[in-house]
mmCIF file of C-alpha atoms in Angstrom:
data_model
loop_
_atom_site.group_PDB
_atom_site.id
_atom_site.type_symbol
_atom_site.label_atom_id
_atom_site.label_comp_id
_atom_site.label_asym_id
_atom_site.label_seq_id
_atom_site.Cartn_x
_atom_site.Cartn_y
_atom_site.Cartn_z
ATOM 1 C CA MET A 19 127.807 98.239 68.449
ATOM 2 C CA TYR A 20 125.218 100.981 69.251
ATOM 3 C CA ILE A 21 127.480 103.991 68.991
ATOM 4 C CA LEU A 22 129.344 102.861 65.802
ATOM 5 C CA SER A 23 126.119 102.041 63.990
ATOM 6 C CA PRO A 24 125.774 104.097 60.833
ATOM 7 C CA THR A 25 122.279 105.231 62.070
ATOM 8 C CA PRO A 26 122.198 104.872 65.832
ATOM 9 C CA ILE A 27 118.768 104.780 67.382
ATOM 10 C CA LYS A 28 118.085 107.899 69.531
ATOM 11 C CA ALA A 29 116.415 105.698 72.181
ATOM 12 C CA SER A 30 116.886 108.249 75.025
ATOM 13 C CA ASN A 31 117.645 111.912 75.578
ATOM 14 C CA PHE A 32 121.249 111.066 76.424
ATOM 15 C CA VAL A 33 122.255 109.434 73.163
ATOM 16 C CA ASN A 34 123.457 112.560 71.386
ATOM 17 C CA GLU A 35 125.673 113.846 74.283
ATOM 18 C CA VAL A 36 127.206 110.468 74.956
ATOM 19 C CA ASP A 37 127.825 109.663 71.197
ATOM 20 C CA ASN A 38 129.374 113.152 70.541
ATOM 21 C CA THR A 39 131.848 112.761 73.439
ATOM 22 C CA PHE A 40 132.644 109.184 72.349
ATOM 23 C CA MET A 41 133.264 110.259 68.740
ATOM 24 C CA LEU A 42 135.309 113.216 69.842
ATOM 25 C CA ILE A 43 137.652 111.129 72.075
ATOM 26 C CA LEU A 44 137.780 108.378 69.362
ATOM 27 C CA GLY A 45 138.670 110.884 66.667
ATOM 28 C CA ILE A 46 141.386 112.456 68.669
ATOM 29 C CA SER A 47 142.843 109.036 69.569
ATOM 30 C CA PHE A 48 142.771 108.022 65.893
ATOM 31 C CA PHE A 49 144.397 111.318 64.835
ATOM 32 C CA PHE A 50 147.329 110.815 67.077
ATOM 33 C CA LEU A 51 147.607 107.151 66.427
ATOM 34 C CA ILE A 52 147.891 107.593 62.757
ATOM 35 C CA GLY A 53 150.108 110.805 63.135
ATOM 36 C CA LEU A 54 152.546 109.251 65.555
ATOM 37 C CA THR A 55 152.733 106.008 63.588
ATOM 38 C CA LEU A 56 153.585 107.862 60.360
ATOM 39 C CA THR A 57 156.069 110.031 62.197
ATOM 40 C CA MET A 58 157.775 106.980 63.684
ATOM 41 C CA LEU A 59 158.014 105.330 60.262
ATOM 42 C CA TYR A 60 159.405 108.434 58.663
ATOM 43 C CA PHE A 61 161.996 108.745 61.423
ATOM 44 C CA VAL A 62 162.933 105.042 60.967
ATOM 45 C CA TYR A 63 163.432 105.647 57.202
ATOM 46 C CA LYS A 64 165.259 108.968 57.462
ATOM 47 C CA TYR A 65 167.593 108.146 60.352
ATOM 48 C CA ASN A 66 168.484 104.693 59.630
ATOM 49 C CA LYS A 67 171.988 103.387 60.134
ATOM 50 C CA LYS A 68 172.861 103.342 56.456
ATOM 51 C CA LYS A 69 172.214 107.049 56.024
ATOM 52 C CA HIS A 70 173.578 107.991 59.409
ATOM 53 C CA PRO A 71 176.253 105.474 60.525
ATOM 54 C CA VAL A 72 177.448 107.826 63.327
ATOM 55 C CA ALA A 73 174.895 109.044 65.883
ATOM 56 C CA VAL A 74 174.594 112.787 66.379
ATOM 57 C CA GLN A 75 173.494 114.341 69.658
ATOM 58 C CA ILE A 76 170.478 116.611 69.223
ATOM 59 C CA LYS A 77 169.961 119.480 71.539
ATOM 60 C CA GLY A 78 166.537 119.996 73.082
ATOM 61 C CA SER A 79 164.023 122.562 71.857
ATOM 62 C CA ALA A 80 162.120 124.668 74.330
ATOM 63 C CA THR A 81 159.543 125.544 71.570
ATOM 64 C CA LEU A 82 158.783 121.853 70.920
ATOM 65 C CA GLU A 83 158.498 121.078 74.661
ATOM 66 C CA VAL A 84 156.050 123.867 75.136
ATOM 67 C CA ILE A 85 154.008 122.635 72.014
ATOM 68 C CA TRP A 86 153.749 119.016 73.136
ATOM 69 C CA THR A 87 152.814 120.069 76.612
ATOM 70 C CA VAL A 88 150.257 122.713 75.889
ATOM 71 C CA ILE A 89 148.409 120.959 73.024
ATOM 72 C CA PRO A 90 147.655 117.799 75.023
ATOM 73 C CA VAL A 91 146.573 119.769 77.977
ATOM 74 C CA ILE A 92 144.073 121.714 75.752
ATOM 75 C CA LEU A 93 142.894 118.498 74.199
ATOM 76 C CA VAL A 94 142.415 116.869 77.652
ATOM 77 C CA LEU A 95 140.401 119.944 78.882
ATOM 78 C CA VAL A 96 138.241 119.875 75.753
ATOM 79 C CA MET A 97 137.441 116.159 76.340
ATOM 80 C CA PHE A 98 136.802 116.875 79.992
ATOM 81 C CA TYR A 99 134.462 119.623 79.075
ATOM 82 C CA TYR A 100 132.426 117.369 76.673
ATOM 83 C CA GLY A 101 132.351 114.591 79.233
ATOM 84 C CA TRP A 102 131.359 116.983 82.091
ATOM 85 C CA SER A 103 128.552 118.695 80.069
ATOM 86 C CA GLY A 104 127.213 115.330 79.037
ATOM 87 C CA TRP A 105 127.365 113.794 82.526
ATOM 88 C CA THR A 106 125.951 116.612 84.593
ATOM 89 C CA PRO A 107 122.416 116.321 83.242
ATOM 90 C CA MET A 108 122.450 112.608 84.141
ATOM 91 C CA ILE A 109 122.570 113.457 87.811
ATOM 92 C CA HIS A 110 119.847 116.146 87.846
ATOM 93 C CA PRO A 111 116.427 114.743 86.990
ATOM 94 C CA PRO A 112 113.524 117.077 86.329
ATOM 95 C CA LYS A 113 110.840 117.398 89.058
ATOM 96 C CA ASP A 114 108.002 115.708 87.189
ATOM 97 C CA THR A 115 109.218 112.163 86.818
ATOM 98 C CA PHE A 116 107.707 108.640 86.747
ATOM 99 C CA ASN A 117 109.322 106.827 89.653
ATOM 100 C CA ILE A 118 110.270 103.145 89.759
ATOM 101 C CA LYS A 119 112.269 101.295 92.326
ATOM 102 C CA VAL A 120 114.852 98.793 90.930
ATOM 103 C CA VAL A 121 115.959 95.953 93.198
ATOM 104 C CA ALA A 122 118.989 93.967 92.000
ATOM 105 C CA ARG A 123 119.997 90.668 93.395
ATOM 106 C CA MET A 124 121.876 87.576 92.233
ATOM 107 C CA TRP A 125 120.846 87.199 89.547
ATOM 108 C CA ASN A 126 117.834 89.230 88.480
ATOM 109 C CA PHE A 127 116.249 92.495 88.470
ATOM 110 C CA THR A 128 112.818 93.366 90.084
ATOM 111 C CA PHE A 129 111.005 96.537 89.226
ATOM 112 C CA GLU A 130 108.533 97.985 91.813
ATOM 113 C CA TYR A 131 105.983 100.618 90.706
ATOM 114 C CA GLU A 132 104.138 103.141 92.842
ATOM 115 C CA ASN A 133 100.840 101.323 92.336
ATOM 116 C CA GLY A 134 102.226 98.240 93.826
ATOM 117 C CA LYS A 135 103.021 96.352 90.647
ATOM 118 C CA LYS A 136 106.195 94.340 90.445
ATOM 119 C CA THR A 137 107.762 92.981 87.256
ATOM 120 C CA ASP A 138 111.001 91.367 86.043
ATOM 121 C CA THR A 139 110.886 93.491 82.966
ATOM 122 C CA LEU A 140 111.100 97.253 83.031
ATOM 123 C CA PHE A 141 107.942 98.961 81.503
ATOM 124 C CA VAL A 142 108.307 102.672 80.937
ATOM 125 C CA PRO A 143 106.240 105.251 79.050
ATOM 126 C CA GLN A 144 107.531 106.918 75.899
ATOM 127 C CA ASN A 145 108.672 110.477 75.995
ATOM 128 C CA LYS A 146 108.226 110.661 79.728
ATOM 129 C CA ALA A 147 111.046 111.359 82.254
ATOM 130 C CA VAL A 148 111.648 108.220 84.294
ATOM 131 C CA LYS A 149 113.636 108.147 87.522
ATOM 132 C CA LEU A 150 114.975 104.900 88.854
ATOM 133 C CA SER A 151 115.861 104.235 92.449
ATOM 134 C CA LEU A 152 118.740 101.615 92.347
ATOM 135 C CA ASN A 153 119.078 99.159 95.137
ATOM 136 C CA SER A 154 121.076 96.029 95.646
ATOM 137 C CA MET A 155 120.252 93.310 98.141
ATOM 138 C CA ASP A 156 123.621 91.509 98.042
ATOM 139 C CA VAL A 157 126.644 92.529 96.050
ATOM 140 C CA VAL A 158 127.578 95.168 93.596
ATOM 141 C CA HIS A 159 125.552 95.057 90.324
ATOM 142 C CA GLY A 160 125.342 97.291 87.296
ATOM 143 C CA PHE A 161 122.325 98.792 85.463
ATOM 144 C CA TYR A 162 123.267 99.193 81.884
ATOM 145 C CA VAL A 163 120.957 99.939 78.908
ATOM 146 C CA PRO A 164 123.352 100.426 75.914
ATOM 147 C CA ALA A 165 120.618 101.849 73.632
ATOM 148 C CA PHE A 166 119.877 104.509 76.283
ATOM 149 C CA ARG A 167 123.607 105.212 76.881
ATOM 150 C CA ILE A 168 122.989 104.855 80.671
ATOM 151 C CA LYS A 169 125.098 102.847 83.113
ATOM 152 C CA ASN A 170 125.175 102.983 86.848
ATOM 153 C CA ASP A 171 126.727 100.756 89.561
ATOM 154 C CA ILE A 172 124.250 99.459 92.104
ATOM 155 C CA VAL A 173 125.966 99.315 95.475
ATOM 156 C CA PRO A 174 124.482 97.368 98.453
ATOM 157 C CA GLY A 175 123.658 99.727 101.415
ATOM 158 C CA ARG A 176 123.428 102.772 99.073
ATOM 159 C CA GLU A 177 120.456 103.987 97.149
ATOM 160 C CA LYS A 178 121.471 105.371 93.840
ATOM 161 C CA MET A 179 119.558 107.254 91.101
ATOM 162 C CA SER A 180 119.315 107.154 87.422
ATOM 163 C CA TRP A 181 116.957 108.847 85.061
ATOM 164 C CA PHE A 182 116.216 109.068 81.381
ATOM 165 C CA ILE A 183 113.507 109.907 78.807
ATOM 166 C CA PRO A 184 112.851 107.003 76.464
ATOM 167 C CA GLN A 185 112.135 108.472 73.074
ATOM 168 C CA VAL A 186 111.557 105.400 70.933
ATOM 169 C CA ALA A 187 108.912 102.679 71.563
ATOM 170 C CA GLY A 188 110.260 99.110 71.491
ATOM 171 C CA ASN A 189 112.261 96.563 73.466
ATOM 172 C CA PHE A 190 115.751 97.333 74.618
ATOM 173 C CA ASP A 191 118.348 95.132 76.332
ATOM 174 C CA LEU A 192 119.159 95.689 80.074
ATOM 175 C CA PHE A 193 122.336 94.105 81.338
ATOM 176 C CA CYS A 194 124.111 93.699 84.741
ATOM 177 C CA SER A 195 127.425 95.312 83.857
ATOM 178 C CA GLU A 196 129.361 94.392 87.036
ATOM 179 C CA TYR A 197 130.524 90.791 87.666
ATOM 180 C CA CYS A 198 128.285 89.506 90.465
ATOM 181 C CA GLY A 199 128.977 85.765 90.656
ATOM 182 C CA MET A 200 128.420 82.486 88.934
ATOM 183 C CA ASN A 201 125.356 83.494 86.817
ATOM 184 C CA HIS A 202 126.299 87.047 86.150
ATOM 185 C CA SER A 203 126.050 86.447 82.418
ATOM 186 C CA TYR A 204 122.359 85.452 82.728
ATOM 187 C CA MET A 205 121.387 88.601 84.559
ATOM 188 C CA ILE A 206 119.734 90.072 81.510
ATOM 189 C CA THR A 207 116.131 91.496 81.064
ATOM 190 C CA MET A 208 114.396 93.955 78.777
ATOM 191 C CA VAL A 209 113.185 97.528 78.896
ATOM 192 C CA LYS A 210 109.820 97.872 77.231
ATOM 193 C CA VAL A 211 108.987 101.327 76.031
ATOM 194 C CA LEU A 212 105.319 101.776 75.413
ATOM 195 C CA PRO A 213 103.458 104.774 73.957
ATOM 196 C CA GLN A 214 101.841 106.766 76.752
ATOM 197 C CA GLU A 215 98.320 105.608 76.097
ATOM 198 C CA GLN A 216 99.377 101.939 75.991
ATOM 199 C CA PHE A 217 101.450 102.263 78.984
ATOM 200 C CA ASN A 218 98.655 103.822 80.945
ATOM 201 C CA SER A 219 96.377 100.914 80.030
ATOM 202 C CA TRP A 220 99.059 98.428 81.192
ATOM 203 C CA TYR A 221 99.820 100.445 84.383
ATOM 204 C CA ILE A 222 96.244 100.704 85.684
ATOM 205 C CA ASP A 223 95.350 97.082 84.681
ATOM 206 C CA THR A 224 95.135 95.036 87.826
ATOM 207 C CA THR A 225 93.865 91.930 86.107
ATOM 208 C CA LYS A 226 97.108 90.043 86.761
ATOM 209 C CA LYS A 227 97.306 91.237 90.315
ATOM 210 C CA VAL A 228 93.761 90.109 90.989
ATOM 211 C CA ALA A 229 94.347 86.787 89.218
ATOM 212 C CA ALA A 230 97.414 86.218 91.363
ATOM 213 C CA ASN A 231 95.355 86.610 94.570
ATOM 214 C CA ILE A 232 92.878 83.928 93.542
ATOM 215 C CA GLU A 233 95.655 81.392 92.462
ATOM 216 C CA SER A 234 96.388 78.478 94.690
ATOM 217 C CA PRO A 235 98.930 78.973 97.467
ATOM 218 C CA THR A 236 101.345 76.644 95.592
ATOM 219 C CA ALA A 237 101.167 78.684 92.370
ATOM 220 C CA ASN A 238 101.481 81.902 94.350
ATOM 221 C CA GLY A 239 104.517 80.553 96.185
ATOM 222 C CA GLN A 240 106.191 79.761 92.877
ATOM 223 C CA ARG A 241 105.455 83.196 91.509
ATOM 224 C CA ILE A 242 106.789 84.939 94.608
ATOM 225 C CA MET A 243 110.025 82.830 94.440
ATOM 226 C CA LYS A 244 110.401 83.692 90.786
ATOM 227 C CA ASN A 245 109.856 87.376 91.448
ATOM 228 C CA ILE A 246 112.552 87.573 94.107
ATOM 229 C CA GLY A 247 115.098 85.433 92.198
ATOM 230 C CA CYS A 248 115.174 82.270 94.289
ATOM 231 C CA PHE A 249 115.644 80.065 91.257
ATOM 232 C CA ALA A 250 118.953 81.736 90.417
ATOM 233 C CA CYS A 251 120.617 79.977 93.386
ATOM 234 C CA HIS A 252 118.206 76.992 94.070
ATOM 235 C CA THR A 253 116.927 74.308 91.730
ATOM 236 C CA THR A 254 113.740 72.228 91.813
ATOM 237 C CA ASP A 255 115.215 69.035 90.170
ATOM 238 C CA GLY A 256 117.705 67.984 92.813
ATOM 239 C CA THR A 257 120.844 69.579 91.314
ATOM 240 C CA LYS A 258 123.076 71.806 93.350
ATOM 241 C CA LEU A 259 123.777 75.467 92.560
ATOM 242 C CA VAL A 260 124.855 78.150 94.975
ATOM 243 C CA GLY A 261 122.217 76.819 97.391
ATOM 244 C CA PRO A 262 120.644 73.459 98.053
ATOM 245 C CA SER A 263 117.789 72.203 95.741
ATOM 246 C CA PHE A 264 114.218 72.443 97.020
ATOM 247 C CA LYS A 265 113.222 68.995 95.555
ATOM 248 C CA GLY A 266 112.029 66.578 98.145
ATOM 249 C CA ILE A 267 113.401 68.503 101.222
ATOM 250 C CA TYR A 268 110.185 69.198 103.040
ATOM 251 C CA GLY A 269 109.537 66.770 105.980
ATOM 252 C CA ASN A 270 113.032 65.354 105.757
ATOM 253 C CA PRO A 271 116.114 65.894 107.977
ATOM 254 C CA VAL A 272 118.975 68.034 106.750
ATOM 255 C CA THR A 273 122.362 68.605 108.317
ATOM 256 C CA VAL A 274 123.067 72.339 109.062
ATOM 257 C CA VAL A 275 125.840 74.339 110.636
ATOM 258 C CA THR A 276 124.783 76.612 113.474
ATOM 259 C CA GLY A 277 127.501 78.545 115.310
ATOM 260 C CA GLY A 278 130.133 76.262 113.944
ATOM 261 C CA LYS A 279 128.403 73.101 115.139
ATOM 262 C CA GLU A 280 126.711 70.502 112.940
ATOM 263 C CA HIS A 281 123.298 69.097 113.739
ATOM 264 C CA ASP A 282 120.278 67.713 112.061
ATOM 265 C CA VAL A 283 116.986 69.600 111.733
ATOM 266 C CA LYS A 284 113.687 68.692 110.069
ATOM 267 C CA VAL A 285 112.560 70.812 107.218
ATOM 268 C CA ASP A 286 109.172 72.073 108.344
ATOM 269 C CA ASP A 287 107.257 75.235 108.132
ATOM 270 C CA GLU A 288 109.219 76.914 110.971
ATOM 271 C CA TYR A 289 112.642 75.952 109.491
ATOM 272 C CA ILE A 290 111.669 77.348 106.008
ATOM 273 C CA LYS A 291 110.447 80.567 107.638
ATOM 274 C CA ARG A 292 113.676 80.920 109.610
ATOM 275 C CA SER A 293 115.826 80.204 106.612
ATOM 276 C CA ILE A 294 113.982 82.970 104.665
ATOM 277 C CA TYR A 295 114.150 85.561 107.427
ATOM 278 C CA ASP A 296 117.540 84.744 108.831
ATOM 279 C CA PRO A 297 119.273 82.577 106.253
ATOM 280 C CA ASN A 298 122.788 82.612 107.829
ATOM 281 C CA ALA A 299 121.596 81.141 111.199
ATOM 282 C CA ASP A 300 121.314 77.586 110.009
ATOM 283 C CA VAL A 301 123.471 76.986 106.954
ATOM 284 C CA VAL A 302 123.068 73.583 105.140
ATOM 285 C CA LYS A 303 126.310 71.619 105.394
ATOM 286 C CA GLY A 304 128.347 71.905 102.147
ATOM 287 C CA PHE A 305 127.165 75.443 101.306
ATOM 288 C CA ASN A 306 128.768 78.772 102.101
ATOM 289 C CA GLN A 307 127.422 81.211 104.663
ATOM 290 C CA GLY A 308 126.609 84.816 103.713
ATOM 291 C CA LEU A 309 125.486 84.298 100.182
ATOM 292 C CA MET A 310 121.794 84.745 100.836
ATOM 293 C CA GLN A 311 120.443 87.977 102.260
ATOM 294 C CA PRO A 312 117.638 88.036 104.885
ATOM 295 C CA TYR A 313 114.096 88.718 103.548
ATOM 296 C CA LYS A 314 112.804 89.941 106.826
ATOM 297 C CA GLY A 315 110.728 92.996 105.893
ATOM 298 C CA GLN A 316 110.594 92.191 102.255
ATOM 299 C CA LEU A 317 108.236 89.212 102.492
ATOM 300 C CA SER A 318 105.264 88.878 104.716
ATOM 301 C CA ASP A 319 104.310 85.843 106.773
ATOM 302 C CA ALA A 320 101.599 85.207 104.159
ATOM 303 C CA ASP A 321 104.255 85.184 101.436
ATOM 304 C CA VAL A 322 106.409 82.754 103.316
ATOM 305 C CA ALA A 323 103.447 80.403 103.908
ATOM 306 C CA GLN A 324 102.722 80.285 100.242
ATOM 307 C CA ILE A 325 106.402 79.669 99.489
ATOM 308 C CA THR A 326 106.254 76.833 101.926
ATOM 309 C CA GLU A 327 103.257 75.343 100.156
ATOM 310 C CA TYR A 328 105.146 75.400 96.941
ATOM 311 C CA ILE A 329 108.250 73.651 98.456
ATOM 312 C CA LYS A 330 105.917 71.052 99.905
ATOM 313 C CA SER A 331 104.786 70.181 96.340
ATOM 314 C CA LEU A 332 108.204 69.483 95.175
ATOM 315 C CA LYS A 333 108.390 65.780 95.929
#
């Protein structure tokens, strides 16, 4: 859709190289598709049974064998060269970059900036090299911005890198390009490219951060849970998803499986804290172990306390 557009948007510095390589390979493929199809139809017509009722053995031709070996090798090497020359700059970012940490989890992205800001939409400055540190908290995800012609797998346990220079201000789709579970198709967000001056104003504006600090613990807890993607697996209306619903659980008993044995526990502050820091220790009966990753080190005790206050409010 983006590449075959009559006037593709040059949204990043990689658009020309990727498009040129794509069109080269597409052109070569079409040339041989049409050429081979026409040749096949010609042979069907010329050597049909009516004209040649008796088959004739044809001897091989060393010249033809050399031609159809050498030419494809040359074409493959040409395609390899274009692909290599376009890919190499993608793995060598410049020194002066604006750095952002990308955290992917089922089923959302979180973007962490060096000044402490966290967003679920990627904000970047126009015409400035941006380097992304790609991290997955659970399974393999993909970071794919079609308009920028960049795509990288995000592998758990490995920090990967991607960089680009956004050249056009505007909003661009960002997808997870690797199947990552039930709600994979909803793992979509936006890249917002802002002119440098406008981006600077957004970046240094701490109004939202200050406002968050003076919100009630309940509102803060909801905000934290939204930012880390809790609502992708848990609901607040009593329905089941990947994990149990938060509605009405606080203060009530729940059956969990610990070390293969079932027992009842009361959902209180300590249980919620343990479930966040070590979610696979006590797994609610009827749900699978290993789907939720530990948040120890990612959330503070204060964050957990505010999450607990929000869960308490879900009667």
